[in-house]
Amino acid sequence: MPNERATVVQTPLGAELLTFTHLVGRDEISRCFAHTVGFVSTNHNVDPLKMLGGAVSVEGESDPKRWFSGLVSEFRLTRIEDRLAYYEAVIRPWLWFLGNTTDCRIFQNMTAVEIVEKIFSKYGTAKFEKRLQGSYPSREYCVQYDESDLDFVQRLMEHEGIFYFFEYDEGKHTLILCDAMSKLKAAPGYDKVLYNFEGQGSRRDVEYITEWVPGS
């Protein structure tokens, strides 16, 4: 049974101003995650500019520890009730922000992986790790034409059969580039996960899968 521990939250505003209420999110292979984090505060005028672009981390109550970390892409006041202000922040990976601008460039005599690394090198927030076992041919001529950096690197990786996902830790998230199942590893404490099939009783103190849908 997991230990009962309080949820730990880190925000650009410190530990006192915002109190965590909930987290709802979704992770997918080769897609940017989006987690909505709820807060409550006695302050009705939290400045969103002090949150936007900042790092938010949430440590769940599970044992072993499990973090969710990202950068704030949206921050809003949702309601005021009983003198308390309720806020929501949407946190996304640094990779998502590469979709906000477009560019036109030519890359010569570079592999797809080298091109991706060169693009990532422009961004100070970029944290990534390569777990690749394949070899990739050098491209004599490769064009990014009026594409965002996000669309361009995703196109290159998809063409080469490279997929990605994110690993979380306290205060950070890391993009993992992978091209083989043998390079994957189970998250700590999740070597085995229960499947709660229809009709089986549920327990709040146990994590389990409620739905399994084969991919197309």
PDB file of C-alpha atoms in Angstrom:
ATOM      1  CA  MET A   1       0.000   0.000   0.000  1.00  0.00           C
ATOM      2  CA  PRO A   2       1.427   3.418  -0.912  1.00  0.00           C
ATOM      3  CA  ASN A   3       2.572   5.659   1.892  1.00  0.00           C
ATOM      4  CA  GLU A   4       0.287   8.587   2.703  1.00  0.00           C
ATOM      5  CA  ARG A   5       2.305  11.687   1.845  1.00  0.00           C
ATOM      6  CA  ALA A   6       1.352  15.234   0.994  1.00  0.00           C
ATOM      7  CA  THR A   7       1.719  16.351  -2.615  1.00  0.00           C
ATOM      8  CA  VAL A   8       4.785  18.549  -3.141  1.00  0.00           C
ATOM      9  CA  VAL A   9       4.546  21.392  -5.679  1.00  0.00           C
ATOM     10  CA  GLN A  10       7.220  23.749  -6.981  1.00  0.00           C
ATOM     11  CA  THR A  11       6.264  26.923  -8.885  1.00  0.00           C
ATOM     12  CA  PRO A  12       8.011  30.181  -9.877  1.00  0.00           C
ATOM     13  CA  LEU A  13       6.061  31.888  -7.069  1.00  0.00           C
ATOM     14  CA  GLY A  14       7.451  29.757  -4.252  1.00  0.00           C
ATOM     15  CA  ALA A  15       5.766  27.313  -1.910  1.00  0.00           C
ATOM     16  CA  GLU A  16       3.404  29.587   0.027  1.00  0.00           C
ATOM     17  CA  LEU A  17       1.306  31.539  -2.486  1.00  0.00           C
ATOM     18  CA  LEU A  18      -0.341  28.667  -4.391  1.00  0.00           C
ATOM     19  CA  THR A  19      -1.710  25.477  -2.825  1.00  0.00           C
ATOM     20  CA  PHE A  20      -2.088  22.426  -5.055  1.00  0.00           C
ATOM     21  CA  THR A  21      -5.611  21.045  -5.626  1.00  0.00           C
ATOM     22  CA  HIS A  22      -5.455  18.659  -8.592  1.00  0.00           C
ATOM     23  CA  LEU A  23      -3.613  17.492 -11.689  1.00  0.00           C
ATOM     24  CA  VAL A  24      -5.160  16.127 -14.890  1.00  0.00           C
ATOM     25  CA  GLY A  25      -2.876  15.168 -17.746  1.00  0.00           C
ATOM     26  CA  ARG A  26      -2.098  12.995 -20.701  1.00  0.00           C
ATOM     27  CA  ASP A  27       1.145  11.477 -21.991  1.00  0.00           C
ATOM     28  CA  GLU A  28       1.574   9.906 -25.418  1.00  0.00           C
ATOM     29  CA  ILE A  29       4.471   8.465 -27.392  1.00  0.00           C
ATOM     30  CA  SER A  30       5.878  11.037 -29.857  1.00  0.00           C
ATOM     31  CA  ARG A  31       3.486  13.735 -28.683  1.00  0.00           C
ATOM     32  CA  CYS A  32       3.927  16.706 -26.369  1.00  0.00           C
ATOM     33  CA  PHE A  33       2.246  16.175 -23.014  1.00  0.00           C
ATOM     34  CA  ALA A  34      -0.203  18.643 -21.491  1.00  0.00           C
ATOM     35  CA  HIS A  35      -0.966  18.587 -17.767  1.00  0.00           C
ATOM     36  CA  THR A  36      -3.491  20.912 -16.139  1.00  0.00           C
ATOM     37  CA  VAL A  37      -2.506  21.762 -12.566  1.00  0.00           C
ATOM     38  CA  GLY A  38      -5.036  23.321 -10.192  1.00  0.00           C
ATOM     39  CA  PHE A  39      -4.235  25.719  -7.358  1.00  0.00           C
ATOM     40  CA  VAL A  40      -6.092  27.659  -4.675  1.00  0.00           C
ATOM     41  CA  SER A  41      -4.895  30.880  -3.060  1.00  0.00           C
ATOM     42  CA  THR A  42      -6.016  33.690  -0.789  1.00  0.00           C
ATOM     43  CA  ASN A  43      -4.452  36.059  -3.332  1.00  0.00           C
ATOM     44  CA  HIS A  44      -7.011  37.090  -5.971  1.00  0.00           C
ATOM     45  CA  ASN A  45      -4.457  38.882  -8.142  1.00  0.00           C
ATOM     46  CA  VAL A  46      -1.684  36.427  -8.948  1.00  0.00           C
ATOM     47  CA  ASP A  47       0.300  37.870 -11.864  1.00  0.00           C
ATOM     48  CA  PRO A  48       0.166  35.384 -14.780  1.00  0.00           C
ATOM     49  CA  LEU A  49       3.325  36.890 -16.292  1.00  0.00           C
ATOM     50  CA  LYS A  50       5.267  35.559 -13.305  1.00  0.00           C
ATOM     51  CA  MET A  51       4.039  32.045 -14.097  1.00  0.00           C
ATOM     52  CA  LEU A  52       4.134  31.891 -17.909  1.00  0.00           C
ATOM     53  CA  GLY A  53       7.229  30.103 -19.186  1.00  0.00           C
ATOM     54  CA  GLY A  54       8.254  29.136 -15.665  1.00  0.00           C
ATOM     55  CA  ALA A  55       8.834  25.604 -14.428  1.00  0.00           C
ATOM     56  CA  VAL A  56       6.212  23.781 -12.359  1.00  0.00           C
ATOM     57  CA  SER A  57       6.792  20.386 -10.751  1.00  0.00           C
ATOM     58  CA  VAL A  58       4.309  18.185  -8.919  1.00  0.00           C
ATOM     59  CA  GLU A  59       5.359  15.194  -6.827  1.00  0.00           C
ATOM     60  CA  GLY A  60       2.529  12.717  -6.459  1.00  0.00           C
ATOM     61  CA  GLU A  61       1.648  10.850  -3.290  1.00  0.00           C
ATOM     62  CA  SER A  62       2.742   7.484  -4.676  1.00  0.00           C
ATOM     63  CA  ASP A  63       5.661   5.480  -3.361  1.00  0.00           C
ATOM     64  CA  PRO A  64       8.187   5.450  -5.020  1.00  0.00           C
ATOM     65  CA  LYS A  65       8.176   9.143  -5.843  1.00  0.00           C
ATOM     66  CA  ARG A  66       6.686  10.197  -9.149  1.00  0.00           C
ATOM     67  CA  TRP A  67       7.171  13.692 -10.516  1.00  0.00           C
ATOM     68  CA  PHE A  68       5.330  15.615 -13.225  1.00  0.00           C
ATOM     69  CA  SER A  69       7.280  18.609 -14.506  1.00  0.00           C
ATOM     70  CA  GLY A  70       6.849  21.109 -17.318  1.00  0.00           C
ATOM     71  CA  LEU A  71       6.817  24.745 -18.376  1.00  0.00           C
ATOM     72  CA  VAL A  72       3.726  26.910 -17.986  1.00  0.00           C
ATOM     73  CA  SER A  73       2.071  27.661 -21.343  1.00  0.00           C
ATOM     74  CA  GLU A  74      -1.256  28.899 -19.913  1.00  0.00           C
ATOM     75  CA  PHE A  75      -2.313  30.349 -16.571  1.00  0.00           C
ATOM     76  CA  ARG A  76      -5.797  31.523 -15.664  1.00  0.00           C
ATOM     77  CA  LEU A  77      -8.110  32.416 -12.801  1.00  0.00           C
ATOM     78  CA  THR A  78     -11.058  30.008 -12.961  1.00  0.00           C
ATOM     79  CA  ARG A  79     -13.268  31.285 -10.136  1.00  0.00           C
ATOM     80  CA  ILE A  80     -13.450  33.053  -6.773  1.00  0.00           C
ATOM     81  CA  GLU A  81     -15.381  31.267  -4.061  1.00  0.00           C
ATOM     82  CA  ASP A  82     -15.571  31.819  -0.294  1.00  0.00           C
ATOM     83  CA  ARG A  83     -12.797  34.414  -0.495  1.00  0.00           C
ATOM     84  CA  LEU A  84     -10.492  31.924  -2.188  1.00  0.00           C
ATOM     85  CA  ALA A  85      -9.187  32.253  -5.740  1.00  0.00           C
ATOM     86  CA  TYR A  86      -8.873  29.131  -7.893  1.00  0.00           C
ATOM     87  CA  TYR A  87      -6.284  29.002 -10.660  1.00  0.00           C
ATOM     88  CA  GLU A  88      -5.218  26.540 -13.341  1.00  0.00           C
ATOM     89  CA  ALA A  89      -1.876  26.238 -15.096  1.00  0.00           C
ATOM     90  CA  VAL A  90      -1.239  24.142 -18.194  1.00  0.00           C
ATOM     91  CA  ILE A  91       2.292  22.747 -18.252  1.00  0.00           C
ATOM     92  CA  ARG A  92       3.907  21.455 -21.429  1.00  0.00           C
ATOM     93  CA  PRO A  93       7.401  20.275 -22.415  1.00  0.00           C
ATOM     94  CA  TRP A  94      10.105  22.598 -23.711  1.00  0.00           C
ATOM     95  CA  LEU A  95       9.690  20.845 -27.068  1.00  0.00           C
ATOM     96  CA  TRP A  96       6.155  22.217 -27.439  1.00  0.00           C
ATOM     97  CA  PHE A  97       7.450  25.793 -27.485  1.00  0.00           C
ATOM     98  CA  LEU A  98       9.410  24.993 -30.666  1.00  0.00           C
ATOM     99  CA  GLY A  99       6.066  25.098 -32.463  1.00  0.00           C
ATOM    100  CA  ASN A 100       5.588  28.829 -31.896  1.00  0.00           C
ATOM    101  CA  THR A 101       7.794  30.099 -34.748  1.00  0.00           C
ATOM    102  CA  THR A 102       8.576  29.087 -38.343  1.00  0.00           C
ATOM    103  CA  ASP A 103      11.853  29.143 -40.259  1.00  0.00           C
ATOM    104  CA  CYS A 104      13.470  28.382 -43.630  1.00  0.00           C
ATOM    105  CA  ARG A 105      16.909  26.731 -43.559  1.00  0.00           C
ATOM    106  CA  ILE A 106      19.142  24.363 -45.489  1.00  0.00           C
ATOM    107  CA  PHE A 107      21.234  21.623 -43.847  1.00  0.00           C
ATOM    108  CA  GLN A 108      23.968  19.890 -45.842  1.00  0.00           C
ATOM    109  CA  ASN A 109      25.856  16.634 -45.259  1.00  0.00           C
ATOM    110  CA  MET A 110      24.268  15.933 -41.892  1.00  0.00           C
ATOM    111  CA  THR A 111      22.285  12.997 -40.530  1.00  0.00           C
ATOM    112  CA  ALA A 112      18.743  13.506 -39.291  1.00  0.00           C
ATOM    113  CA  VAL A 113      19.961  13.100 -35.707  1.00  0.00           C
ATOM    114  CA  GLU A 114      22.677  15.727 -36.200  1.00  0.00           C
ATOM    115  CA  ILE A 115      20.110  18.147 -37.637  1.00  0.00           C
ATOM    116  CA  VAL A 116      17.780  17.574 -34.692  1.00  0.00           C
ATOM    117  CA  GLU A 117      20.649  18.168 -32.246  1.00  0.00           C
ATOM    118  CA  LYS A 118      21.630  21.380 -34.047  1.00  0.00           C
ATOM    119  CA  ILE A 119      18.081  22.722 -33.782  1.00  0.00           C
ATOM    120  CA  PHE A 120      17.825  21.776 -30.114  1.00  0.00           C
ATOM    121  CA  SER A 121      21.128  23.565 -29.403  1.00  0.00           C
ATOM    122  CA  LYS A 122      19.399  26.928 -30.003  1.00  0.00           C
ATOM    123  CA  TYR A 123      17.180  26.474 -26.962  1.00  0.00           C
ATOM    124  CA  GLY A 124      18.527  26.909 -23.456  1.00  0.00           C
ATOM    125  CA  THR A 125      15.634  24.934 -21.969  1.00  0.00           C
ATOM    126  CA  ALA A 126      16.309  21.871 -24.146  1.00  0.00           C
ATOM    127  CA  LYS A 127      17.137  18.757 -22.137  1.00  0.00           C
ATOM    128  CA  PHE A 128      17.314  15.545 -24.153  1.00  0.00           C
ATOM    129  CA  GLU A 129      18.965  12.155 -24.191  1.00  0.00           C
ATOM    130  CA  LYS A 130      19.650   9.783 -27.093  1.00  0.00           C
ATOM    131  CA  ARG A 131      18.948   6.082 -26.653  1.00  0.00           C
ATOM    132  CA  LEU A 132      19.561   5.107 -30.249  1.00  0.00           C
ATOM    133  CA  GLN A 133      21.028   1.903 -31.594  1.00  0.00           C
ATOM    134  CA  GLY A 134      20.534   2.493 -35.324  1.00  0.00           C
ATOM    135  CA  SER A 135      22.876   4.258 -37.742  1.00  0.00           C
ATOM    136  CA  TYR A 136      21.523   7.041 -39.913  1.00  0.00           C
ATOM    137  CA  PRO A 137      22.695   8.130 -43.373  1.00  0.00           C
ATOM    138  CA  SER A 138      24.093  11.558 -44.049  1.00  0.00           C
ATOM    139  CA  ARG A 139      21.736  13.766 -46.046  1.00  0.00           C
ATOM    140  CA  GLU A 140      23.386  15.718 -48.819  1.00  0.00           C
ATOM    141  CA  TYR A 141      20.648  18.347 -48.789  1.00  0.00           C
ATOM    142  CA  CYS A 142      17.803  18.795 -46.301  1.00  0.00           C
ATOM    143  CA  VAL A 143      15.394  21.742 -46.307  1.00  0.00           C
ATOM    144  CA  GLN A 144      13.242  23.222 -43.580  1.00  0.00           C
ATOM    145  CA  TYR A 145      10.767  25.327 -45.537  1.00  0.00           C
ATOM    146  CA  ASP A 146       8.385  27.592 -43.638  1.00  0.00           C
ATOM    147  CA  GLU A 147       7.997  24.963 -40.890  1.00  0.00           C
ATOM    148  CA  SER A 148       8.147  25.347 -37.154  1.00  0.00           C
ATOM    149  CA  ASP A 149      11.151  23.709 -35.500  1.00  0.00           C
ATOM    150  CA  LEU A 150       8.715  21.304 -33.830  1.00  0.00           C
ATOM    151  CA  ASP A 151       7.102  20.181 -37.089  1.00  0.00           C
ATOM    152  CA  PHE A 152      10.486  19.889 -38.782  1.00  0.00           C
ATOM    153  CA  VAL A 153      12.193  17.728 -36.146  1.00  0.00           C
ATOM    154  CA  GLN A 154       9.101  15.540 -35.817  1.00  0.00           C
ATOM    155  CA  ARG A 155       9.074  15.016 -39.594  1.00  0.00           C
ATOM    156  CA  LEU A 156      12.743  14.039 -39.596  1.00  0.00           C
ATOM    157  CA  MET A 157      12.366  11.632 -36.687  1.00  0.00           C
ATOM    158  CA  GLU A 158       9.240   9.999 -38.105  1.00  0.00           C
ATOM    159  CA  HIS A 159      11.031   9.427 -41.415  1.00  0.00           C
ATOM    160  CA  GLU A 160      13.906   7.683 -39.619  1.00  0.00           C
ATOM    161  CA  GLY A 161      11.686   5.648 -37.276  1.00  0.00           C
ATOM    162  CA  ILE A 162      12.746   7.545 -34.166  1.00  0.00           C
ATOM    163  CA  PHE A 163      10.126   8.010 -31.463  1.00  0.00           C
ATOM    164  CA  TYR A 164      10.271  10.056 -28.297  1.00  0.00           C
ATOM    165  CA  PHE A 165       8.815  10.383 -24.830  1.00  0.00           C
ATOM    166  CA  PHE A 166       9.544  12.341 -21.670  1.00  0.00           C
ATOM    167  CA  GLU A 167      11.010  11.372 -18.317  1.00  0.00           C
ATOM    168  CA  TYR A 168      10.232  13.544 -15.297  1.00  0.00           C
ATOM    169  CA  ASP A 169      12.280  14.457 -12.272  1.00  0.00           C
ATOM    170  CA  GLU A 170      12.222  17.143  -9.632  1.00  0.00           C
ATOM    171  CA  GLY A 171      12.273  20.495 -11.391  1.00  0.00           C
ATOM    172  CA  LYS A 172      12.893  19.133 -14.878  1.00  0.00           C
ATOM    173  CA  HIS A 173      11.734  16.922 -17.721  1.00  0.00           C
ATOM    174  CA  THR A 174      13.957  15.224 -20.296  1.00  0.00           C
ATOM    175  CA  LEU A 175      13.132  14.333 -23.890  1.00  0.00           C
ATOM    176  CA  ILE A 176      14.213  10.761 -24.686  1.00  0.00           C
ATOM    177  CA  LEU A 177      14.937   9.876 -28.334  1.00  0.00           C
ATOM    178  CA  CYS A 178      14.590   6.158 -28.977  1.00  0.00           C
ATOM    179  CA  ASP A 179      14.501   3.768 -31.935  1.00  0.00           C
ATOM    180  CA  ALA A 180      14.155   0.307 -30.376  1.00  0.00           C
ATOM    181  CA  MET A 181      12.015  -1.385 -27.730  1.00  0.00           C
ATOM    182  CA  SER A 182      15.181  -2.805 -26.177  1.00  0.00           C
ATOM    183  CA  LYS A 183      16.160   0.727 -25.158  1.00  0.00           C
ATOM    184  CA  LEU A 184      13.035   1.217 -23.043  1.00  0.00           C
ATOM    185  CA  LYS A 185      12.985   0.706 -19.297  1.00  0.00           C
ATOM    186  CA  ALA A 186      10.202   0.523 -16.751  1.00  0.00           C
ATOM    187  CA  ALA A 187       9.507   3.553 -14.602  1.00  0.00           C
ATOM    188  CA  PRO A 188      10.536   3.009 -10.952  1.00  0.00           C
ATOM    189  CA  GLY A 189       7.846   0.991  -9.209  1.00  0.00           C
ATOM    190  CA  TYR A 190       6.001   0.179 -12.455  1.00  0.00           C
ATOM    191  CA  ASP A 191       7.608  -3.066 -13.602  1.00  0.00           C
ATOM    192  CA  LYS A 192       4.122  -4.534 -13.220  1.00  0.00           C
ATOM    193  CA  VAL A 193       0.823  -2.621 -13.354  1.00  0.00           C
ATOM    194  CA  LEU A 194      -2.562  -4.071 -12.403  1.00  0.00           C
ATOM    195  CA  TYR A 195      -5.394  -4.169 -14.936  1.00  0.00           C
ATOM    196  CA  ASN A 196      -8.821  -3.469 -13.451  1.00  0.00           C
ATOM    197  CA  PHE A 197     -11.211  -5.158 -15.877  1.00  0.00           C
ATOM    198  CA  GLU A 198     -14.910  -4.289 -16.073  1.00  0.00           C
ATOM    199  CA  GLY A 199     -16.865  -5.312 -12.998  1.00  0.00           C
ATOM    200  CA  GLN A 200     -13.866  -5.580 -10.697  1.00  0.00           C
ATOM    201  CA  GLY A 201     -13.978  -3.509  -7.519  1.00  0.00           C
ATOM    202  CA  SER A 202     -11.822  -0.392  -7.397  1.00  0.00           C
ATOM    203  CA  ARG A 203      -9.493   0.788  -4.649  1.00  0.00           C
ATOM    204  CA  ARG A 204      -8.264   4.334  -4.153  1.00  0.00           C
ATOM    205  CA  ASP A 205      -4.925   3.197  -2.715  1.00  0.00           C
ATOM    206  CA  VAL A 206      -3.893   1.104  -5.749  1.00  0.00           C
ATOM    207  CA  GLU A 207      -2.926   2.306  -9.237  1.00  0.00           C
ATOM    208  CA  TYR A 208      -4.216   0.267 -12.153  1.00  0.00           C
ATOM    209  CA  ILE A 209      -5.062   0.403 -15.854  1.00  0.00           C
ATOM    210  CA  THR A 210      -8.790   0.809 -16.534  1.00  0.00           C
ATOM    211  CA  GLU A 211      -8.746   0.625 -20.336  1.00  0.00           C
ATOM    212  CA  TRP A 212      -6.472  -0.939 -22.937  1.00  0.00           C
ATOM    213  CA  VAL A 213      -7.010  -0.161 -26.621  1.00  0.00           C
ATOM    214  CA  PRO A 214      -4.754  -1.701 -29.320  1.00  0.00           C
ATOM    215  CA  GLY A 215      -3.106   0.841 -31.600  1.00  0.00           C
ATOM    216  CA  SER A 216      -3.959   0.953 -35.282  1.00  0.00           C
TER     217      SER A 216
END
